[in-house]
Tab-separated table of C-alpha atoms in Angstrom:
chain	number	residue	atom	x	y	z
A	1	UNK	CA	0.000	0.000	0.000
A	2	UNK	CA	1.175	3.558	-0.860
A	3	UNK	CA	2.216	5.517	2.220
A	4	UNK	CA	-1.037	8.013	2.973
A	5	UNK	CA	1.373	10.032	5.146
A	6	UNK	CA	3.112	10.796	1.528
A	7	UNK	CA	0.317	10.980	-0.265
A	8	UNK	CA	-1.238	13.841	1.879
A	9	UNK	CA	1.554	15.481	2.189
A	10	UNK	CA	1.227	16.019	-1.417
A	11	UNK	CA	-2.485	16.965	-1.633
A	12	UNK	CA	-1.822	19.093	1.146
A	13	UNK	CA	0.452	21.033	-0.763
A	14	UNK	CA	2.647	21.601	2.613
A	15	UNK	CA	4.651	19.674	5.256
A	16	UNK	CA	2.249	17.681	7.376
A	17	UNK	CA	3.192	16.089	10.669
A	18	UNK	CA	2.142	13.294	12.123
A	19	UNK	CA	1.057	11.769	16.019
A	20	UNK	CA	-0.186	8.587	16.378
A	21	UNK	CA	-3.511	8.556	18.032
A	22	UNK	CA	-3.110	5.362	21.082
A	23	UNK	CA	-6.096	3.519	21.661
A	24	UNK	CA	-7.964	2.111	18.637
A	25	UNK	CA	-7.566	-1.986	18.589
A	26	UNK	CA	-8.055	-1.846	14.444
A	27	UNK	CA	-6.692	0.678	12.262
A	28	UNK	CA	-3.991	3.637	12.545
A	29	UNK	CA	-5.534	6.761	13.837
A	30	UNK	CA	-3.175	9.310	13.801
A	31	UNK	CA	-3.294	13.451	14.529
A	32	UNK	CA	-1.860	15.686	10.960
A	33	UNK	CA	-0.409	18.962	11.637
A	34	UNK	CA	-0.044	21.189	8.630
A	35	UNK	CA	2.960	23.772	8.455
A	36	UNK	CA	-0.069	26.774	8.394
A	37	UNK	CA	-1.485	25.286	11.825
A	38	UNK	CA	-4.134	23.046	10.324
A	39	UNK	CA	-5.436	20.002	12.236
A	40	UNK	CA	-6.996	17.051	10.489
A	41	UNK	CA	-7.255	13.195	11.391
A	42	UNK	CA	-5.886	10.240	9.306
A	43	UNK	CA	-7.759	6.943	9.414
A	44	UNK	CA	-6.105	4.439	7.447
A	45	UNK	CA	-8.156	1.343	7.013
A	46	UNK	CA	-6.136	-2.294	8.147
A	47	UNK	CA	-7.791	-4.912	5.397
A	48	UNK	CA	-6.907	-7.583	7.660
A	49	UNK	CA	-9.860	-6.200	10.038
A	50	UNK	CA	-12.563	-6.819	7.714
A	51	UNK	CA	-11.058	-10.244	6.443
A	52	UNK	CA	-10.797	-11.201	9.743
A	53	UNK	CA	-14.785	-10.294	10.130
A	54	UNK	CA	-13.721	-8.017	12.663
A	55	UNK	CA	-15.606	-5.033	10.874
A	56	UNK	CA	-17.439	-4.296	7.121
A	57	UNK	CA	-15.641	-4.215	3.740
A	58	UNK	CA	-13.682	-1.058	3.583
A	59	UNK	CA	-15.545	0.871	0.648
A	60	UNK	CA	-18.460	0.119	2.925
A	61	UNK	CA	-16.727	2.148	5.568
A	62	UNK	CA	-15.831	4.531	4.337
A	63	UNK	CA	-19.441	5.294	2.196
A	64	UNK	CA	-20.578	4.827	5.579
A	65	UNK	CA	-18.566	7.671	6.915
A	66	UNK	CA	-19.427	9.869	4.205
A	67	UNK	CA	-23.207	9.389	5.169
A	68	UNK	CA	-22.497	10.087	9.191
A	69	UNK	CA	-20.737	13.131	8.066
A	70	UNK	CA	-23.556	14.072	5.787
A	71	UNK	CA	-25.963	13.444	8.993
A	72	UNK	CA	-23.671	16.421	11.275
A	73	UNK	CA	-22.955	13.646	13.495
A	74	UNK	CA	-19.986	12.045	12.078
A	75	UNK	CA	-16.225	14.016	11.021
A	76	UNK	CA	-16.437	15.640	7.577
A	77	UNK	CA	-14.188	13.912	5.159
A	78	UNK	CA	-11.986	16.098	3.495
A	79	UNK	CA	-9.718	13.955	0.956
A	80	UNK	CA	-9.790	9.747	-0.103
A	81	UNK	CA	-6.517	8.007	-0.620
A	82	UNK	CA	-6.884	4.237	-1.334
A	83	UNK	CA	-7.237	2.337	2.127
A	84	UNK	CA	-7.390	6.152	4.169
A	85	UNK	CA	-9.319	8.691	5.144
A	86	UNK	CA	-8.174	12.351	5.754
A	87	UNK	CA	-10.912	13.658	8.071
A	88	UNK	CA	-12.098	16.773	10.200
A	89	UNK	CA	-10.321	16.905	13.487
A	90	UNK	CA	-12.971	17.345	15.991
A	91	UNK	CA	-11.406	19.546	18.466
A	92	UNK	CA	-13.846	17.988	21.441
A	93	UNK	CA	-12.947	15.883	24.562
A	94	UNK	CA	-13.094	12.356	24.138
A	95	UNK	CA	-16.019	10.537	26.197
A	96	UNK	CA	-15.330	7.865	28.938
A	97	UNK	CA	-17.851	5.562	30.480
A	98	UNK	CA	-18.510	7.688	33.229
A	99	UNK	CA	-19.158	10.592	31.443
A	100	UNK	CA	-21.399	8.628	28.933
A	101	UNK	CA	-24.011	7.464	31.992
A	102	UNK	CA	-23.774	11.333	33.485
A	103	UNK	CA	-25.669	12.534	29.855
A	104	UNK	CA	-27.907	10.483	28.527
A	105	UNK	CA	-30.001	13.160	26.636
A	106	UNK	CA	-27.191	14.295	24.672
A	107	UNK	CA	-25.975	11.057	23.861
A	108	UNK	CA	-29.621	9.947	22.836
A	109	UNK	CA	-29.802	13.199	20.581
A	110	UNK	CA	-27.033	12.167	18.868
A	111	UNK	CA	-28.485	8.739	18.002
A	112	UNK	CA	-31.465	10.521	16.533
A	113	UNK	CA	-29.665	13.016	14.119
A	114	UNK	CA	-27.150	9.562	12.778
A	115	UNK	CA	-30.366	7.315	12.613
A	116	UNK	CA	-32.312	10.253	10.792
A	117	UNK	CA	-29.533	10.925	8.203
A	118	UNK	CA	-29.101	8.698	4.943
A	119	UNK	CA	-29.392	5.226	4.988
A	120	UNK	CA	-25.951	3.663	5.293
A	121	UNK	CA	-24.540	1.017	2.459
A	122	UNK	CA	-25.354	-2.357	4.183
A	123	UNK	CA	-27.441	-4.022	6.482
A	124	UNK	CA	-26.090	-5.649	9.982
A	125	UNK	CA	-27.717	-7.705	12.445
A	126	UNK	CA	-26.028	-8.309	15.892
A	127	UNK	CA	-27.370	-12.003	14.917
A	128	UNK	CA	-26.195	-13.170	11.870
A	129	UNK	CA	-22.574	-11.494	13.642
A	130	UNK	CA	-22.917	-14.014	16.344
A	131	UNK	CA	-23.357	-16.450	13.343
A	132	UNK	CA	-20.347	-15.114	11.662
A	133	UNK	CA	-17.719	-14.900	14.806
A	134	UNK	CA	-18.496	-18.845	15.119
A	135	UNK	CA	-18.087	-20.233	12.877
A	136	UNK	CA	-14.658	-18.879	12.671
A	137	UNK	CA	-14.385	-19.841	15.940
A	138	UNK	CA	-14.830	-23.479	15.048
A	139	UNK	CA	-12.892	-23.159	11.950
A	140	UNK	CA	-9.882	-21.629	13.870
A	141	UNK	CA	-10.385	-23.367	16.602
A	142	UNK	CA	-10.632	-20.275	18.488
A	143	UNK	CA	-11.240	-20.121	22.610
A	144	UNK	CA	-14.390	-19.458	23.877
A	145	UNK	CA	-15.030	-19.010	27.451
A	146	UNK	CA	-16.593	-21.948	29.539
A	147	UNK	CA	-20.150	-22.194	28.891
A	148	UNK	CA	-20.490	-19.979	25.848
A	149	UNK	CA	-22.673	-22.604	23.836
A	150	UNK	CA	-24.765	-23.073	26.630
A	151	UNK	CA	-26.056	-19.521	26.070
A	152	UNK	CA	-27.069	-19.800	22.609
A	153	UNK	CA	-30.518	-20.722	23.256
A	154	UNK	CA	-31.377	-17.994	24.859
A	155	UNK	CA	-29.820	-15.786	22.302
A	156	UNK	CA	-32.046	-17.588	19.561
A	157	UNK	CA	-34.753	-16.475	21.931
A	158	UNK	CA	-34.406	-13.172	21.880
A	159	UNK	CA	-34.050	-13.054	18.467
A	160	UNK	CA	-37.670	-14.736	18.086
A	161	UNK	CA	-39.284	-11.902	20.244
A	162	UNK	CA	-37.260	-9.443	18.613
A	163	UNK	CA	-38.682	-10.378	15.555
A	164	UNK	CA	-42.416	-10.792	16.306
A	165	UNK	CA	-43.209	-6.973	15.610
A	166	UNK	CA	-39.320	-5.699	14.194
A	167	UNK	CA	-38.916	-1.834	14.311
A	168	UNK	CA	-37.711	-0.228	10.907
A	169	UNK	CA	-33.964	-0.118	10.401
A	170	UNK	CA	-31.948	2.938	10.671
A	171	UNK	CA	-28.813	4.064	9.965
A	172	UNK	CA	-26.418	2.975	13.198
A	173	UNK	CA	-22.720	3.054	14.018
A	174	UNK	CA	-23.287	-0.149	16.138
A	175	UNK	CA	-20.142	-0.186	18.107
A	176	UNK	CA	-20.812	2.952	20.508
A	177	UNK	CA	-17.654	2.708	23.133
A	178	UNK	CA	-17.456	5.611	25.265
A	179	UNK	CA	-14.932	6.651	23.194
A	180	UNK	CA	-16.506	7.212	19.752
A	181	UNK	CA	-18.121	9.990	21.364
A	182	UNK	CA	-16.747	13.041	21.173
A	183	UNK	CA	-18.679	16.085	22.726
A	184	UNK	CA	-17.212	19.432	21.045
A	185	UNK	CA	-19.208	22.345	22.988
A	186	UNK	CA	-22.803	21.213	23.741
A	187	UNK	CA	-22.951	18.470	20.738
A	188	UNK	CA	-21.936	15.155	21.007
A	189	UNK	CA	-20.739	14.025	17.992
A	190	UNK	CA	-19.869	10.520	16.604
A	191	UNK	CA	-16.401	8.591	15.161
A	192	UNK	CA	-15.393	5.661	13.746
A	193	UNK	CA	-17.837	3.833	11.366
A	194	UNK	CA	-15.355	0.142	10.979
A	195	UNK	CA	-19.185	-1.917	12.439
A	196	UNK	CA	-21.875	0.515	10.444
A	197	UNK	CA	-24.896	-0.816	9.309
A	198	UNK	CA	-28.866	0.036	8.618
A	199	UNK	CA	-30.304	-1.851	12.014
A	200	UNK	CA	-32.398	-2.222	14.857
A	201	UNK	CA	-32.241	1.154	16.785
A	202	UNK	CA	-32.925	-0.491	19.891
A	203	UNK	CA	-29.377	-2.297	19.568
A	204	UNK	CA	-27.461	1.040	19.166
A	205	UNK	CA	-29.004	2.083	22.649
A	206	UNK	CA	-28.202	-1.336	23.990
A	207	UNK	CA	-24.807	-1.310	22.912
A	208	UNK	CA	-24.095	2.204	23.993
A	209	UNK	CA	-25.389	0.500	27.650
A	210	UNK	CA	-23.455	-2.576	27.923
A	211	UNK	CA	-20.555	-0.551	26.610
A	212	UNK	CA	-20.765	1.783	28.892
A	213	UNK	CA	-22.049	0.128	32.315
A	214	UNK	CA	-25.645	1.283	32.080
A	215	UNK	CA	-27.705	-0.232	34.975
A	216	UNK	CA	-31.027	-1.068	34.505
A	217	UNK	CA	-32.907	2.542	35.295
A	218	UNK	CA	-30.449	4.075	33.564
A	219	UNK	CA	-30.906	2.256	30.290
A	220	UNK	CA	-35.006	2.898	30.565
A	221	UNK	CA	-33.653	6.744	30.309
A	222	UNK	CA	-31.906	6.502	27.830
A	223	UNK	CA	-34.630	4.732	25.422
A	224	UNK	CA	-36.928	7.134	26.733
A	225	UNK	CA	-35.059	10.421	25.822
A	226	UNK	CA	-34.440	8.344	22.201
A	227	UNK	CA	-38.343	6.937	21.623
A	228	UNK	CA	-39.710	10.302	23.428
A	229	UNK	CA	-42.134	7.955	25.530
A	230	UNK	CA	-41.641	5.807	27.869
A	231	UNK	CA	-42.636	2.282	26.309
A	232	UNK	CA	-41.895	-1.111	28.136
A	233	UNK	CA	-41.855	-3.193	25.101
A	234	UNK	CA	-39.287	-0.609	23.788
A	235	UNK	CA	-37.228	-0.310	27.283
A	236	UNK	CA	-37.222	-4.260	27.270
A	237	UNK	CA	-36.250	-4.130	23.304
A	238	UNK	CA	-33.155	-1.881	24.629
A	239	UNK	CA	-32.330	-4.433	27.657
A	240	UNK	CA	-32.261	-7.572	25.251
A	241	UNK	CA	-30.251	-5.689	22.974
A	242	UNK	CA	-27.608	-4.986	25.599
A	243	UNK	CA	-27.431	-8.535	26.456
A	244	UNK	CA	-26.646	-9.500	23.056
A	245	UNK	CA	-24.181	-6.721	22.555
A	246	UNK	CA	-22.437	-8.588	25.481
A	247	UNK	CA	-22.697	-11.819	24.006
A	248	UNK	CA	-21.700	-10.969	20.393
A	249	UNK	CA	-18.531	-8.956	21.469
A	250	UNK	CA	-17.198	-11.319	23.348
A	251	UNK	CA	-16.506	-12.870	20.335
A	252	UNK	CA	-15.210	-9.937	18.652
A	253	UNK	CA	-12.443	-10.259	21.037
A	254	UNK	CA	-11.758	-13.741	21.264
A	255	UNK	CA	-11.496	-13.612	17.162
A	256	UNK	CA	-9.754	-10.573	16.888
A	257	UNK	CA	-6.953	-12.442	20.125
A	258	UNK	CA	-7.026	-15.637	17.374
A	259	UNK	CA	-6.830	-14.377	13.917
A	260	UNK	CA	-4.621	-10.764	14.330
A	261	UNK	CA	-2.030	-12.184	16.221
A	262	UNK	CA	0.664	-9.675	15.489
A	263	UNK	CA	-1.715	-6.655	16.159
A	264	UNK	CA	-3.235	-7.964	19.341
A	265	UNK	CA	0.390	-8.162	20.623
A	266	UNK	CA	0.920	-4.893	19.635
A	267	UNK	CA	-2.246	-3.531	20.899
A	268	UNK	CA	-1.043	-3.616	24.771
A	269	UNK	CA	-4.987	-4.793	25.326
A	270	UNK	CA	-6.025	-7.945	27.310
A	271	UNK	CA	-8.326	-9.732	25.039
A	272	UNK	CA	-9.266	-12.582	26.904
A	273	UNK	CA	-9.924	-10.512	29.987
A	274	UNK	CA	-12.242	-8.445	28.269
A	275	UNK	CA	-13.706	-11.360	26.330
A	276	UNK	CA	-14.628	-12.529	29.705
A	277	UNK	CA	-15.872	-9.564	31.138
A	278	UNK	CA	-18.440	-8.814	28.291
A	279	UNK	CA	-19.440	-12.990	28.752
A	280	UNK	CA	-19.855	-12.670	32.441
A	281	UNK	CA	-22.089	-9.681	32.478
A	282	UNK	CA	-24.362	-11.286	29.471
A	283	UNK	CA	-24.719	-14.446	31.509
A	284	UNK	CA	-25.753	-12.041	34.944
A	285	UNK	CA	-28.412	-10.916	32.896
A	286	UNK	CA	-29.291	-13.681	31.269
A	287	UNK	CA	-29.466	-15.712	34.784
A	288	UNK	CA	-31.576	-12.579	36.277
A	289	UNK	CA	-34.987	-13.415	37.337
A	290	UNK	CA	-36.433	-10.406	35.175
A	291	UNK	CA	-34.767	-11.970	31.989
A	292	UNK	CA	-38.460	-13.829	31.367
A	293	UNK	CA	-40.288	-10.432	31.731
A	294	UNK	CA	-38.221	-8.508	29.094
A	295	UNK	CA	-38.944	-11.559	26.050
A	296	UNK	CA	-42.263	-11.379	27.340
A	297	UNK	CA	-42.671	-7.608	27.161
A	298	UNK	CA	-41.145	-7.442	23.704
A	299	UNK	CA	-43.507	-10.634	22.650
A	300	UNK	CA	-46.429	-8.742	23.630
A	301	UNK	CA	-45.678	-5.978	20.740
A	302	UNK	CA	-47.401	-7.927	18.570
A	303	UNK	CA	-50.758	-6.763	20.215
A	304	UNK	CA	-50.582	-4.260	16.641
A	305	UNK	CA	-49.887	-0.964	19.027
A	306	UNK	CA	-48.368	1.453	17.015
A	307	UNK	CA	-44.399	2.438	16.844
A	308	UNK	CA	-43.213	5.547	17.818
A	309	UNK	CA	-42.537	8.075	15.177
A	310	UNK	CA	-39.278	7.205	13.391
A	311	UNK	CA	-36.479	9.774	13.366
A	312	UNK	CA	-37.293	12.723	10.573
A	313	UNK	CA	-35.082	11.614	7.569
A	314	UNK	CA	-32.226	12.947	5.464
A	315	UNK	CA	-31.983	11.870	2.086
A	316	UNK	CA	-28.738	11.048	0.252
């Protein structure tokens, strides 16, 4: 691959220095510093990641990121190089997970201005993932924690009440760590599109909760500040969503450990500590009394009660 740093250089007209940006377990983030004071943000794009399943095709990603920044949520791309993206620096602070359960109104209103903007490139479904992650688990061989099969039952169940009365797909980011948020002034906007996908909107909020150590009030606040109405079939929607954004990462990690050897070493990051982490908490939930209630709530949709108003829509 040509080197990006070279080739923006070039576009740029101007010596461009570059920091590396710590942090990302995927592809090179890095800070450019133009000799006239300019700040912009260099993504380039690891193939390897989307081989590996780890994230979607790369011309997907980045048409994906061109739609976010269309939406005002996501950076605005400035200049393509094959494999890289030269994008707005957003000069904003970096969310953590505290932060991210101390505002869930903003982070909500975000949600709503990337889910009403145009509709990404592909589909994704937190299911057919599972699916995906293993089989290459069996065909790698790849460790699993203790008891992971055991829990796949229930996650075909809460696909089955899921589906009895689906809500339209939107536009999501799907992988909401604390630290794709970035809140620059009173806006919180939104980075990183490597998992995008039209889905669910219910598993955005869920994932934003289980990424972020939501407790069960606090997630009901944040799907009511999103659905504008406070809904138990949708608050329930959000809670199953969270479990399987537990359930499905966990495998992120464990393939991501097993196929990208040389970048999980170089990553610093414990895998299989966090592979475990995300497992145990899906299994808490999964093993709490009120797991019955939320299928049930979510079953009961299909009463024929209408759906909240869907976000107002951008075109493309």
């Amino acid at each position: 691959m040509p080197d990006p740093l070279a080739d923006v250089r070039k576009w740029a007209d101007q010596p461009v220095t570059e920091t590396l940006i710590k942090g990302g377990l995927s592809h090179r983030i890095s800070r450019l510093t133009t000799a006239d004071g300019r700040r912009w943000l260099l993504r380039v794009l690891d193939p390897r990641v989307s081989e590996a399943g780890l994230g979607i095709p790369l011309d997907q990603e980045i048409a994906n990121t061109l739609h976010a920044a269309d939406a005002g949520v996501g950076p605005r791309v400035l200049h393509r190089l094959p494999g890289a993206l030269v994008l707005e620096y957003l000069d904003g602070v970096t969310l953590d997970a505290h932060t991210v359960r101390t505002i869930p109104g903003p982070i909500a209103a975000a949600c709503r201005r990337l889910h009403a903007g145009p509709r990404f490139v592909n589909d994704f479904s937190i299911f057919r993932k599972l699916d995906e992650f293993l089989a290459l688990c069996r065909t790698h061989e790849l460790a699993t924690p203790d008891g992971y099969r055991d829990r796949l039952p229930a996650a075909a169940e809460i696909e089955r009440a899921l589906a009895a009365d689906p809500l339209p797909t939107v536009p999501c980011h799907n992988d909401l760590l604390p630290e794709n948020f970035i809140r620059c002034g009173t806006e919180v906007r939104i980075v990183d599109y490597q998992l995008s996908g039209n889905n669910d909107p219910a598993f955005e909020l869920g994932d934003i909760a289980a990424e972020a150590d939501y407790d069960p009030d606090l997630t009901v606040r944040l799907a009511r500040a999103y659905f504008g109405v406070d809904d138990r079939r949708l608050t329930s929607r959000v809670r199953l969503n969270l479990i399987m954004s537990n359930l499905t990462w966990t495998l992120w990690f464990a393939v991501h450990h097993g196929l990208l050897k040389e970048q999980a070493a170089d990553a610093d990051f414990d895998y299989e500590a966090e592979a475990a982490d995300k497992f145990s908490q899906a299994v808490r939930d999964l093993d709490d009394p009120g797991f019955g209630r939320l299928v049930d709530d979510v079953r009961g949709a299909s009463t024929g009660s209408p759906h909240p108003p869907a976000p107002p829509r951008k075109e493309a």
